[in-house]
Each structure stands twice: as C-alpha cells, then as structure tokens.
Coordinates of N, CA and C in Angstrom, one line a residue:
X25 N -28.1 -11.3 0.5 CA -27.0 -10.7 -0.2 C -27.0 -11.2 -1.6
X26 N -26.8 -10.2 -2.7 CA -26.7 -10.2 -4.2 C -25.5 -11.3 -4.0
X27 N -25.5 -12.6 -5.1 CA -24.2 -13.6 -5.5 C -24.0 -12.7 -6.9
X28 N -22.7 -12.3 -6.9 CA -22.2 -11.9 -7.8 C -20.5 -12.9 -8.2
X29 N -20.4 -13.1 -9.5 CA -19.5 -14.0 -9.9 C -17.9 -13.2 -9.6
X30 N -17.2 -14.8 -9.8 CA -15.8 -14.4 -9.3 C -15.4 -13.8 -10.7
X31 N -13.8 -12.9 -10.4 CA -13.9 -12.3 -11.4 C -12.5 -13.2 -12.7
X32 N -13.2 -13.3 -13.8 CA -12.6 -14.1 -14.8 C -11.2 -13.5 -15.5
X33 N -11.2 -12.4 -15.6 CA -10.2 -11.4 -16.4 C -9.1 -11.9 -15.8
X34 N -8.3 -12.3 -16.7 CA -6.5 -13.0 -15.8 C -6.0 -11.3 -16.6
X35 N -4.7 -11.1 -15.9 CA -3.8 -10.3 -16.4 C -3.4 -9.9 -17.7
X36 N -3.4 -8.9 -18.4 CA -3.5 -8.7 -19.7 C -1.6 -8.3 -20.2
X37 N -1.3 -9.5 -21.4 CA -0.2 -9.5 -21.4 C 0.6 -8.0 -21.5
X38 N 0.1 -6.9 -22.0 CA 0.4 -5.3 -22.1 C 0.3 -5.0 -20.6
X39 N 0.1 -5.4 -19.6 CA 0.3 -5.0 -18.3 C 1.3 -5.5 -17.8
X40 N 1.1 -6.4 -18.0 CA 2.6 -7.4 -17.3 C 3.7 -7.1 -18.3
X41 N 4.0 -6.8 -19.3 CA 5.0 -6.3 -20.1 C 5.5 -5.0 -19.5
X42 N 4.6 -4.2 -19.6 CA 5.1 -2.8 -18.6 C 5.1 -2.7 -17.4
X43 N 4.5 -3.5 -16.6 CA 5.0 -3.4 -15.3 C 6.6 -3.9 -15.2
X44 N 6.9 -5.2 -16.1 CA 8.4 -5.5 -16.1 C 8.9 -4.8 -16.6
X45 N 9.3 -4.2 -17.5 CA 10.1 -2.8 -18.2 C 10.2 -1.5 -16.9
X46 N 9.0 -1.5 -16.5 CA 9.3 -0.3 -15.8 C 9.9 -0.7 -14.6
X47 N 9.6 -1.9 -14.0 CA 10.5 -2.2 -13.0 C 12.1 -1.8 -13.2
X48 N 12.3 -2.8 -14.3 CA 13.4 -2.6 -14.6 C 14.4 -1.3 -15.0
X49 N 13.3 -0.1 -15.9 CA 13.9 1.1 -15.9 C 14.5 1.6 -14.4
X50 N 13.4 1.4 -13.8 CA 13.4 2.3 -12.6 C 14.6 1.6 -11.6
X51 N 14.8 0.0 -11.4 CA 16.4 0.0 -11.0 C 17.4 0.3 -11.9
X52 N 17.8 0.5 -13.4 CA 18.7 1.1 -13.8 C 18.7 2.5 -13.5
X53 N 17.3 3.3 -13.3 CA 17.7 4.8 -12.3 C 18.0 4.8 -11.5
X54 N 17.9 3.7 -10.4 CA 17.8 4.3 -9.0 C 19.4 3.7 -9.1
X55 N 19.8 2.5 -9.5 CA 21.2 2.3 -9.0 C 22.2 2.8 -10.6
X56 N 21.4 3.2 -11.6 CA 22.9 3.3 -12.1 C 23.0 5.1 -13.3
X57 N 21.9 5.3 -12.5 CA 21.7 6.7 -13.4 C 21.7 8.0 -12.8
X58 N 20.7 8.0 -11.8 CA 20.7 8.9 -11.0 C 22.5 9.3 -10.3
X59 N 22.2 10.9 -9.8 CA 23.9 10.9 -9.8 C 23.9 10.5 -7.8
X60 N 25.1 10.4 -7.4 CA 25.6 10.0 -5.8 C 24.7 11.4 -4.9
X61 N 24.2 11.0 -4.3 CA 24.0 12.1 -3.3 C 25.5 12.2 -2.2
X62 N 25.5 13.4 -1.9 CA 27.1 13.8 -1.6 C 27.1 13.6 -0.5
X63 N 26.4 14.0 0.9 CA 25.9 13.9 2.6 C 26.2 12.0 2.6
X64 N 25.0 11.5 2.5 CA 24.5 10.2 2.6 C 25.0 9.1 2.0
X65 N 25.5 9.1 0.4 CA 26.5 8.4 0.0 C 25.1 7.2 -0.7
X66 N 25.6 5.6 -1.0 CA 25.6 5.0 -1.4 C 23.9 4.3 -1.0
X67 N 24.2 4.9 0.1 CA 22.7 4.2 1.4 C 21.6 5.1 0.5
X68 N 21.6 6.5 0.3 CA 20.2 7.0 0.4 C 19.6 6.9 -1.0
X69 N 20.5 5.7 -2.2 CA 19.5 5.6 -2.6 C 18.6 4.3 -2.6
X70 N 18.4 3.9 -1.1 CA 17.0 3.6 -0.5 C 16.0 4.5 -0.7
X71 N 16.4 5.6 -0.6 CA 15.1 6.7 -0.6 C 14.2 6.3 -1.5
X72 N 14.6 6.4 -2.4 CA 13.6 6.0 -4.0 C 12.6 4.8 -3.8
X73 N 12.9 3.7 -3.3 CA 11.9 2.3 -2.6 C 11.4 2.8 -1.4
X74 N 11.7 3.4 -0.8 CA 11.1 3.8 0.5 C 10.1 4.9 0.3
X75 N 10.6 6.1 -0.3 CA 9.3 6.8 -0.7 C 8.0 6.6 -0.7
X76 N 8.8 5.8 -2.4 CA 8.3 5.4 -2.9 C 7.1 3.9 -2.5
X77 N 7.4 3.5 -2.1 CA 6.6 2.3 -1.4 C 5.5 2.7 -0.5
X78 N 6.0 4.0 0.4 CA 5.3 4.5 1.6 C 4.0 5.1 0.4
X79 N 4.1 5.6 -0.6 CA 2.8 6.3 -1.9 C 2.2 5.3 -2.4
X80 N 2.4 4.2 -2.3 CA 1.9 2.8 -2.8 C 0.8 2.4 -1.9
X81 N 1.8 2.1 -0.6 CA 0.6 2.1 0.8 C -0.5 3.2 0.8
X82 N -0.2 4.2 0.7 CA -1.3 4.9 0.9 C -2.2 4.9 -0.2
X83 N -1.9 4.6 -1.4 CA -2.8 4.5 -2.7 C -3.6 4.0 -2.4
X84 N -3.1 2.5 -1.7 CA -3.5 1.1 -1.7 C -4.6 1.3 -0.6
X85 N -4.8 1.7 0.5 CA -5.3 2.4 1.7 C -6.3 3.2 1.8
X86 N -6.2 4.4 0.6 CA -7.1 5.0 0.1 C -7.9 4.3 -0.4
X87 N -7.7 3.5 -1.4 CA -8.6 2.7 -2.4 C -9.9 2.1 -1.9
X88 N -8.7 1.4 -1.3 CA -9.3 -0.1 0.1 C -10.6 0.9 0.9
X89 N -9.9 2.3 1.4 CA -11.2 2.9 2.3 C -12.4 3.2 0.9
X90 N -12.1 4.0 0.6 CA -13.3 4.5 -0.7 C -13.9 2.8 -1.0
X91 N -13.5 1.8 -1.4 CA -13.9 0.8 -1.8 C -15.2 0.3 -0.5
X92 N -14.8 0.3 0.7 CA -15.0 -0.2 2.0 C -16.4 1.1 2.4
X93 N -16.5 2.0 1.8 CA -17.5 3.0 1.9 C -18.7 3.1 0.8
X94 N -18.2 2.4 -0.4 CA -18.9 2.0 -1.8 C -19.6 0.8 -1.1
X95 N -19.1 -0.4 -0.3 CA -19.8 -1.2 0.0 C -20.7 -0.8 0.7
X96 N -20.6 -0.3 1.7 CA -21.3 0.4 2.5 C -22.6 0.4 2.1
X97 N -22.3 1.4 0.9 CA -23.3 1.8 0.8 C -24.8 0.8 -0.2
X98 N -23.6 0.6 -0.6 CA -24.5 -0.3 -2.1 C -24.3 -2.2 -1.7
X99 N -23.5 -2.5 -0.3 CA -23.7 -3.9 -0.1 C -23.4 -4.6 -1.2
X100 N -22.3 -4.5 -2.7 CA -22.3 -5.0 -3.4 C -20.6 -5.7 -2.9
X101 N -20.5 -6.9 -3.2 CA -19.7 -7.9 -3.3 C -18.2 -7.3 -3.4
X102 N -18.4 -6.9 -5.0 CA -17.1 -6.6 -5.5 C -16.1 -5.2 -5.0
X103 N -17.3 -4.4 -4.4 CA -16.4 -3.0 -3.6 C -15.9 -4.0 -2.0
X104 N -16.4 -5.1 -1.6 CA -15.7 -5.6 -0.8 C -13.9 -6.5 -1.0
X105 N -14.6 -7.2 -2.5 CA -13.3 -7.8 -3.0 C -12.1 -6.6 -3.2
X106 N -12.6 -5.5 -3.6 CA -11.4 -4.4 -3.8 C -10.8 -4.0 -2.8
X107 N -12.1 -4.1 -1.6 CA -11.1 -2.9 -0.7 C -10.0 -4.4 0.2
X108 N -10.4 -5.3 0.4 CA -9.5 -6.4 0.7 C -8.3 -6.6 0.2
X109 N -8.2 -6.4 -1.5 CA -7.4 -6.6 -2.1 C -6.2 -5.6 -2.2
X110 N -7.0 -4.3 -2.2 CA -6.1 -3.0 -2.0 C -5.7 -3.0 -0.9
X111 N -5.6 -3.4 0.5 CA -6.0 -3.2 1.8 C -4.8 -4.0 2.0
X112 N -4.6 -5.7 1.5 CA -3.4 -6.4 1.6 C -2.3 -5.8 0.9
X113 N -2.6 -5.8 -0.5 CA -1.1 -5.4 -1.1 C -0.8 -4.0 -0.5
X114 N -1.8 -3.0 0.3 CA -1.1 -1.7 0.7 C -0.4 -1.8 1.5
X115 N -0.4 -3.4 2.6 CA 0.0 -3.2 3.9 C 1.8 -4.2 3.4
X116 N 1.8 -4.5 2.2 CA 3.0 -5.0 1.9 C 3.8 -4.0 1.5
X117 N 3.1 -3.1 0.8 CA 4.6 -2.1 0.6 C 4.3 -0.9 1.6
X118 N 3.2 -0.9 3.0 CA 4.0 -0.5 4.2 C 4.6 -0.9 4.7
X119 N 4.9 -2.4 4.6 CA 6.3 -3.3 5.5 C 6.8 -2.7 4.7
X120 N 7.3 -2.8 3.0 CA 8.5 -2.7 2.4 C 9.1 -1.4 3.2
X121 N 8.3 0.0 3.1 CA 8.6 1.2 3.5 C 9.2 1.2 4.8
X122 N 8.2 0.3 5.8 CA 9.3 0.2 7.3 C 10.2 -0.3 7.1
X123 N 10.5 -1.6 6.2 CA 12.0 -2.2 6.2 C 13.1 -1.5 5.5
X124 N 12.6 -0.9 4.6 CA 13.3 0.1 3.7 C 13.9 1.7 4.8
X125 N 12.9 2.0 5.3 CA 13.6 2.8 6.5 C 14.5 2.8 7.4
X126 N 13.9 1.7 7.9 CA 15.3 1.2 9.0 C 16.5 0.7 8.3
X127 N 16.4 0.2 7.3 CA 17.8 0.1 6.7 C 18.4 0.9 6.5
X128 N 18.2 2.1 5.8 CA 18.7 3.7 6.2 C 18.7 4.4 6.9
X129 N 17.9 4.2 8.3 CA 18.2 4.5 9.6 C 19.2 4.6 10.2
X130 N 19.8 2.9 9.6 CA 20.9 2.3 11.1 C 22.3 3.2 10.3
X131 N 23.1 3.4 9.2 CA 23.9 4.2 8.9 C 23.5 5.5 9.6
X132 N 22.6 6.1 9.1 CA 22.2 7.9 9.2 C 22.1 7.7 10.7
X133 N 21.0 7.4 11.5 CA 20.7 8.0 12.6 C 21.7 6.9 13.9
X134 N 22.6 5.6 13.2 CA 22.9 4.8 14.3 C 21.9 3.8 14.7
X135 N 20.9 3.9 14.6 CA 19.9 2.9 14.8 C 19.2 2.2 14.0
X136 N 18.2 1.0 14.0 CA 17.6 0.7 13.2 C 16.1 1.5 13.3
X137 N 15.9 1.8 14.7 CA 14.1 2.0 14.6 C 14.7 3.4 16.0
X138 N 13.9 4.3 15.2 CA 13.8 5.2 16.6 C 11.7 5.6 16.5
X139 N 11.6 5.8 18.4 CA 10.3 6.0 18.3 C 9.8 7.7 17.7
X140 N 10.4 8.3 16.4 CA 10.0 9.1 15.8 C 8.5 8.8 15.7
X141 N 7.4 10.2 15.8 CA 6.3 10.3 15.4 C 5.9 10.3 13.9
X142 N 6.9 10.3 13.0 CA 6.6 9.8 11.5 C 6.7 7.9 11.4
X143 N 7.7 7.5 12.0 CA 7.8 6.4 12.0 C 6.7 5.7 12.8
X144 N 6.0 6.2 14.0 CA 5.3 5.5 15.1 C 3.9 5.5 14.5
X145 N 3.6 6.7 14.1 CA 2.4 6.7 13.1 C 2.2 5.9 11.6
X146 N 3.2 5.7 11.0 CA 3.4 4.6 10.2 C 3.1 3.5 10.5
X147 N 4.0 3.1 11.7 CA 3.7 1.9 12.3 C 2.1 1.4 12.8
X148 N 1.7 2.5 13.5 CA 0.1 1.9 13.4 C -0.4 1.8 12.7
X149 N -0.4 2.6 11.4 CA -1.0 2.1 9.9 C -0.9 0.8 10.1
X150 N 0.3 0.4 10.0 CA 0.3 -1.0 9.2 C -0.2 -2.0 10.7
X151 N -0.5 -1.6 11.5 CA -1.1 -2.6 12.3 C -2.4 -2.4 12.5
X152 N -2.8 -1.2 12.0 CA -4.3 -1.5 11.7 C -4.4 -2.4 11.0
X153 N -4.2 -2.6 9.7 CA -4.6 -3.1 8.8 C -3.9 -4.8 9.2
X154 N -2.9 -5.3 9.6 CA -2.9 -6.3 10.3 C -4.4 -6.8 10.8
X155 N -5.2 -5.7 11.8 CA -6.0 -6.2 13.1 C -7.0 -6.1 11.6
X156 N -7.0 -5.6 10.1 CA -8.1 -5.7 9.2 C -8.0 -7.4 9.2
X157 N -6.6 -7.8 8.6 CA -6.8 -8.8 7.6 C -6.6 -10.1 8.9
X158 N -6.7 -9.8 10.3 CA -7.0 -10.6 11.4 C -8.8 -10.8 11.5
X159 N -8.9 -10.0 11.4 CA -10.6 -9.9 11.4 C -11.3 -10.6 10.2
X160 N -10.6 -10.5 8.9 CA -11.0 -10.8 8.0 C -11.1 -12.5 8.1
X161 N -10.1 -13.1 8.9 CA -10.2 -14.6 8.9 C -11.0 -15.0 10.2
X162 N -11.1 -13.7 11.1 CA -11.9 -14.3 12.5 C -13.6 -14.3 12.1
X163 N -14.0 -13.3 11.4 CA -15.2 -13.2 11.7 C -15.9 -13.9 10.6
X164 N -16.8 -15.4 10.6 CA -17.3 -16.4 9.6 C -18.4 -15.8 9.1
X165 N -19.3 -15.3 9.4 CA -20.5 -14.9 8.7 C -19.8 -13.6 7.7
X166 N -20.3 -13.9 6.3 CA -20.0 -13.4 5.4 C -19.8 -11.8 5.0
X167 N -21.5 -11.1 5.4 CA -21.7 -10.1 5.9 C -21.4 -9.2 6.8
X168 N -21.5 -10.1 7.7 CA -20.9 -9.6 8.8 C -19.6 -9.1 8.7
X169 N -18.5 -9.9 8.2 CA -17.4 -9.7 8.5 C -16.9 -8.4 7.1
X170 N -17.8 -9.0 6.3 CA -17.5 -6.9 5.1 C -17.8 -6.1 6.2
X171 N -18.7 -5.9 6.7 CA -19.3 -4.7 7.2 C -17.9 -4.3 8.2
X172 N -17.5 -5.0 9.2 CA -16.9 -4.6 10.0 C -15.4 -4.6 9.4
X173 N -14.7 -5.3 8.9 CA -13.6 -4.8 7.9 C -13.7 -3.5 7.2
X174 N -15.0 -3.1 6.8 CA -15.1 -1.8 6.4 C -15.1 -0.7 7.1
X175 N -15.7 -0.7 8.0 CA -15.5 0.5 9.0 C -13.4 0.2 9.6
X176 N -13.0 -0.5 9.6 CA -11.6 -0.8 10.1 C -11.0 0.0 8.6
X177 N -11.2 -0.6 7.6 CA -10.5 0.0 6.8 C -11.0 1.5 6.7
X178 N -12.0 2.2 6.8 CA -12.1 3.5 6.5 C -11.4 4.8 8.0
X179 N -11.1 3.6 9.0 CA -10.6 4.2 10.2 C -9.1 4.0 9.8
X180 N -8.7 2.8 9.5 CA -7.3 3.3 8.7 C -7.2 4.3 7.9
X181 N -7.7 4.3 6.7 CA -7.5 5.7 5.7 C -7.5 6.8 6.5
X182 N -8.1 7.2 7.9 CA -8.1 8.6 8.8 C -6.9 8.6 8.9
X183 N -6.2 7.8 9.0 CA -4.5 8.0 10.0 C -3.4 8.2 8.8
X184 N -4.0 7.9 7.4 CA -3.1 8.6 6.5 C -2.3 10.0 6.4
X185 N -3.7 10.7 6.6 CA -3.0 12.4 6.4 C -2.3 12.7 8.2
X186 N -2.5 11.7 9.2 CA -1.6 12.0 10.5 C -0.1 11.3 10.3
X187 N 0.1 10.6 9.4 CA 1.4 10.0 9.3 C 1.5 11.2 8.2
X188 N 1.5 11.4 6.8 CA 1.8 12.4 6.5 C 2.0 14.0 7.1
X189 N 1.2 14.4 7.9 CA 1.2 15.5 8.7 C 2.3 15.6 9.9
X190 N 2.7 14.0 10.1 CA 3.6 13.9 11.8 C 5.1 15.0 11.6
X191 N 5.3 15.2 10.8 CA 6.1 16.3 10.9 C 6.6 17.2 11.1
X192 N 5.2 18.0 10.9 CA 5.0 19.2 10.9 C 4.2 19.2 12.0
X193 N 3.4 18.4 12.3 CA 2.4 18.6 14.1 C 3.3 18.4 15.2
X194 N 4.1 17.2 14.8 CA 5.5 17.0 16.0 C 6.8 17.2 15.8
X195 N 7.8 17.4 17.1 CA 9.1 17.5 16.7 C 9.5 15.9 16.8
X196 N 10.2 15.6 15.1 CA 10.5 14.4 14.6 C 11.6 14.5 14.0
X197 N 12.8 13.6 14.0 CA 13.8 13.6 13.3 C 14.2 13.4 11.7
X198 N 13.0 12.4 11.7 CA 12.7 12.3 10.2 C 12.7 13.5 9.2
X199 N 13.5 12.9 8.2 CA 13.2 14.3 7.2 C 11.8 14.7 6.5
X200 N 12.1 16.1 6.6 CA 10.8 16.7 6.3 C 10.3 15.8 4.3
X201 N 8.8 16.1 4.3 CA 8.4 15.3 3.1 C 8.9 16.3 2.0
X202 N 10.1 15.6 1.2 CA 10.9 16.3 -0.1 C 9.6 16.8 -1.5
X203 N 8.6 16.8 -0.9 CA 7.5 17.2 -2.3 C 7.2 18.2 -1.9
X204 N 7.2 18.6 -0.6 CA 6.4 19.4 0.3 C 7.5 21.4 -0.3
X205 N 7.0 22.4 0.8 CA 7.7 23.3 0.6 C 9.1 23.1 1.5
X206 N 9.2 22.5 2.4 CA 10.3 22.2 3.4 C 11.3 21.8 2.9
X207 N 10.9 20.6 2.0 CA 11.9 19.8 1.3 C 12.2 20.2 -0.4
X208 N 13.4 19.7 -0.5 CA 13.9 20.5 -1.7 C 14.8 19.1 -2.4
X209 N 15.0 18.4 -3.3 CA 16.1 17.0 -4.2 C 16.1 18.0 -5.2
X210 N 17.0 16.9 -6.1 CA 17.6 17.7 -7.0 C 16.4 17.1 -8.0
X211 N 16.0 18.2 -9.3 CA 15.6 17.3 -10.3 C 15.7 15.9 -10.7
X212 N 16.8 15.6 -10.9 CA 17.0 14.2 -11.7 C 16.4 13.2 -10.9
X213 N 16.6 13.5 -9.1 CA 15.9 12.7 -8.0 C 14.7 12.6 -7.8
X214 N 14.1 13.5 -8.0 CA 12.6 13.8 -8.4 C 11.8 12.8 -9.6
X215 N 12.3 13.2 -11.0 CA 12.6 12.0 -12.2 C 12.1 10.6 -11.6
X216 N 13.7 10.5 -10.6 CA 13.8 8.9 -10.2 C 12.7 8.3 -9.4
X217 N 12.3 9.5 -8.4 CA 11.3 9.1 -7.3 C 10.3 8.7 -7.8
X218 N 9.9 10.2 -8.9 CA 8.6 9.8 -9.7 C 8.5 8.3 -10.4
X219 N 9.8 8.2 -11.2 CA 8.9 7.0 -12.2 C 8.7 5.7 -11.3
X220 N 10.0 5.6 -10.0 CA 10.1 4.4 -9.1 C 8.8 4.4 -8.7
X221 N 7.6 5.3 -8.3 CA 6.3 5.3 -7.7 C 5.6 4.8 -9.0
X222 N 5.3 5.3 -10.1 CA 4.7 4.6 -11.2 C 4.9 3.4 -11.2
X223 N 6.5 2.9 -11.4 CA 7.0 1.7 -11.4 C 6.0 0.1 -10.0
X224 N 6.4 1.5 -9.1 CA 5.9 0.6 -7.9 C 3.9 0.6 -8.4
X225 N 3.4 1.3 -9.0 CA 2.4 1.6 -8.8 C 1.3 0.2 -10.2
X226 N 2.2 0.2 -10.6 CA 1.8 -1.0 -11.6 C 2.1 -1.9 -11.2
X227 N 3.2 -2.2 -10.5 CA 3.1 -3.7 -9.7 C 2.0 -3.9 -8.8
X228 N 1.8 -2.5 -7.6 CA 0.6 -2.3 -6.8 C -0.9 -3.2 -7.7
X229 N -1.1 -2.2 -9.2 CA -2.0 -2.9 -9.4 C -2.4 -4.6 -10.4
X230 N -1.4 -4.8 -10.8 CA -1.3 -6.3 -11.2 C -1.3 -7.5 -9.6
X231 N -1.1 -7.1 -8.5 CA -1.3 -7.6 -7.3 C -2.5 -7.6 -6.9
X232 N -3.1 -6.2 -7.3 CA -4.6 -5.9 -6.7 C -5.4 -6.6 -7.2
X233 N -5.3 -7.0 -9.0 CA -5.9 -7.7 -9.9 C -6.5 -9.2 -9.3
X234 N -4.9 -9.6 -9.1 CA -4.9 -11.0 -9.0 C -5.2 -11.6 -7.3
X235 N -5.4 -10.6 -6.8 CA -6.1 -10.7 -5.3 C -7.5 -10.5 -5.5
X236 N -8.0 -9.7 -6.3 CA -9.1 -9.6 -5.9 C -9.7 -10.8 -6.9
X237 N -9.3 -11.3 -7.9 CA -9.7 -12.1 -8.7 C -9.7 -13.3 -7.1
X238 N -8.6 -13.7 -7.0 CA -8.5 -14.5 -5.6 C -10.0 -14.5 -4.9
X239 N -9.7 -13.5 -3.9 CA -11.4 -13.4 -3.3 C -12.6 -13.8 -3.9
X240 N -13.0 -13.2 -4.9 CA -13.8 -13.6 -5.8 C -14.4 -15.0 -5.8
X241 N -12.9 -15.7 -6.1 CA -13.1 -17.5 -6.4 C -13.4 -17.6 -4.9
X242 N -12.7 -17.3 -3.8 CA -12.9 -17.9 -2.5 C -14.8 -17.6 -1.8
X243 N -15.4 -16.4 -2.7 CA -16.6 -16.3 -2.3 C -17.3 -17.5 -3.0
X244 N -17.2 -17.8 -4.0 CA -17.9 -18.5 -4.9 C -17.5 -20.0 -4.3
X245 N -16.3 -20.3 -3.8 CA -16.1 -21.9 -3.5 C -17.2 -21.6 -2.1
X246 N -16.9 -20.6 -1.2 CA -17.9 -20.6 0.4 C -19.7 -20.7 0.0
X247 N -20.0 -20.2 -0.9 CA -21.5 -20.6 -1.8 C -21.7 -21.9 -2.2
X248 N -20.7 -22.5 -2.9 CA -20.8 -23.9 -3.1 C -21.1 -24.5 -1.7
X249 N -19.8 -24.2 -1.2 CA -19.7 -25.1 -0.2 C -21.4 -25.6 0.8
X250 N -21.9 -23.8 0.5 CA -23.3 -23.8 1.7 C -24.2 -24.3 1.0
X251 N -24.1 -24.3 -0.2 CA -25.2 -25.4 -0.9 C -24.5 -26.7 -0.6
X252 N -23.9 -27.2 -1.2 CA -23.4 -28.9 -0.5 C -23.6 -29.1 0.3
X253 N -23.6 -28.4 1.6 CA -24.1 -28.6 3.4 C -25.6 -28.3 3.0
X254 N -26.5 -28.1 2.3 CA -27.8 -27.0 2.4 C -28.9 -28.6 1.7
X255 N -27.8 -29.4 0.9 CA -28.2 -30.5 0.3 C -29.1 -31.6 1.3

C-alpha cells in the first residue's frame, strides 16, 4: 500500500468565520424571523434542524459512498480518510434528524417514535453506518479493513433514495417530502430551510476537515508504530 502523508491544512480562518455567522443567521430565522406556522404552533419550527440535518446525512453518506468507491478503485489512502470522515459526521446529523423528529413527534402524533416506514428506514441508515464505524475499530489489518468499510459504506448510500422514496412506496404517516410535488411551505420557510441546510452544511464540512485531518495523523502514528515494532 502507497504511505501517503497526514493531512497538514488546519481550518482556514474565512471558513470558520462563515460557518459562525451562518449558524448564527440561520437561528435568528428559524426562531425569530420566519413567521408562526398556524396548525403546529411553536414546535414545527424543529422542522428547519430536522430537515435540514436529515440533507446533511445524506450529503455526508453520499460523499463517504463515492469516496469508498474512489478507493476502490485506485487503493489510495486519502478517498479512505474521506469516506470515514464523511461517513462519521453524516451519522451525527442522522442522530440529530432522529432526535429532532421525535421531539416533534411527541406533541403532533402523541408519541415519541412510531414504527413509520420513513422513520424505520432512517433508522437503519444510521445503524448501518454504526455496524461501519464498529468495523472500522474491529477489523486491525489496515487494508483490509478500507476495503470492507467500503463496500458497507457504498451499501449504505443504496438505502438513501429508500428512506427518501418511503413515502410514496409505503402508507406512512410522516409528512410527505415539502420540496417534492406533494408538499407545498410557504416561501419564507423554504428561505429558512434552505439557508438552515447551507448553514448546517458548512458545519458538515469544517467536521469533515478536521476528521479526516484526524485519520490521517492516526495512519501515520500506526506506520510509526510498525516500524518501532519492525526495529
């Protein structure tokens, strides 16, 4: 296997400046700009973090698979450090999106968790990727364990367009996807959803940065280490 170096680039102060600003715009829309939804009240605007988070996951998911299929192909180091790195932070703002759901759940439907087929299929997403980043500490040989996180992660990315699709394949209580033709928000909510995903989407990658920089160093310390044993 090619030794390719860890990666040096720390975070560039114009990213981290706008990723804070836009955080910040985006909670003065979500809590003090956008107007009340009239039905739902005070609760749905969770919507905007939950969407929004659930588009993060799947960015992050996509990435991680294409990344995980670049290795594949070309056995190079760094499409493994990406798809790991995309692969963890996507499965954080799948939790946020489950925890963000069920919090709006328990008002709207009475519950916290119903076995809806949008929700159920969510839910294995994120436990694939669990059984990724379990494998990723079980399996010690180096190689080995890309190769087989990679096929895990590219079998996650399949089940993307079936949690998106669960909708419309199944009868599900969950509301229909508001971008779609079914669903319909008002402008300004649309605005909010959008910049909240941008927002979320620059935090996504200042995490991805500094994860994969992470890995990187952790290949380079496991090379040292096999020379110091190799001594």
């Amino acid at each position: 296997m090619n030794r390719e170096p860890a990666y040096s680039d720390a975070l560039p102060v114009w990213l981290i400046a706008a990723t804070g600003v836009a955080v910040l715009i985006s909670m003065y829309l979500i809590f003090v700009w956008v107007p009340m939804e009239s039905t739902m009240g005070v609760v749905q605007r969770i919507f905007y973090l939950h969407v929004g988070s659930a588009f993060v996951a799947f960015l992050g998911f996509i990435i991680g698979g294409v990344a995980s299929i670049r290795y594949l192909a070309t056995r190079r180091n760094r499409f493994d450090d990406l798809s790991v790195a995309a692969n963890e932070v996507g499965l954080v703002f799948a939790l946020v999106c489950l925890s963000m759901g069920s919090l709006w759940a328990k008002p709207i439907w009475g519950v916290y968790w119903a076995w809806d087929a949008r929700l159920t299929t969510m839910l294995l997403l994120a436990l694939i990727y669990v059984a990724y980043l379990i494998l990723r500490e079980s399996v010690v040989e180096a190689t080995q364990r890309a190769v087989v996180c990679a096929v895990v992660s590219i079998f996650g990315m399949v089940d993307i367009p079936i949690v998106y699709m669960a909708n419309q394949w199944w009868r599900t209580q969950h509301p229909a996807p508001v971008l779609s033709g079914e669903g319909s928000i008002d402008p300004s909510m649309r605005f909010v959803l959008y910049f909240t995903f941008f927002a979320m989407a620059l935090v996504f990658w200042c995490l991805v940065r500094l994860r994969r920089r992470l890995e990187g160093l952790k290949r380079e310390a496991e090379a040292l280490r096999r020379a110091v044993h190799a001594v």
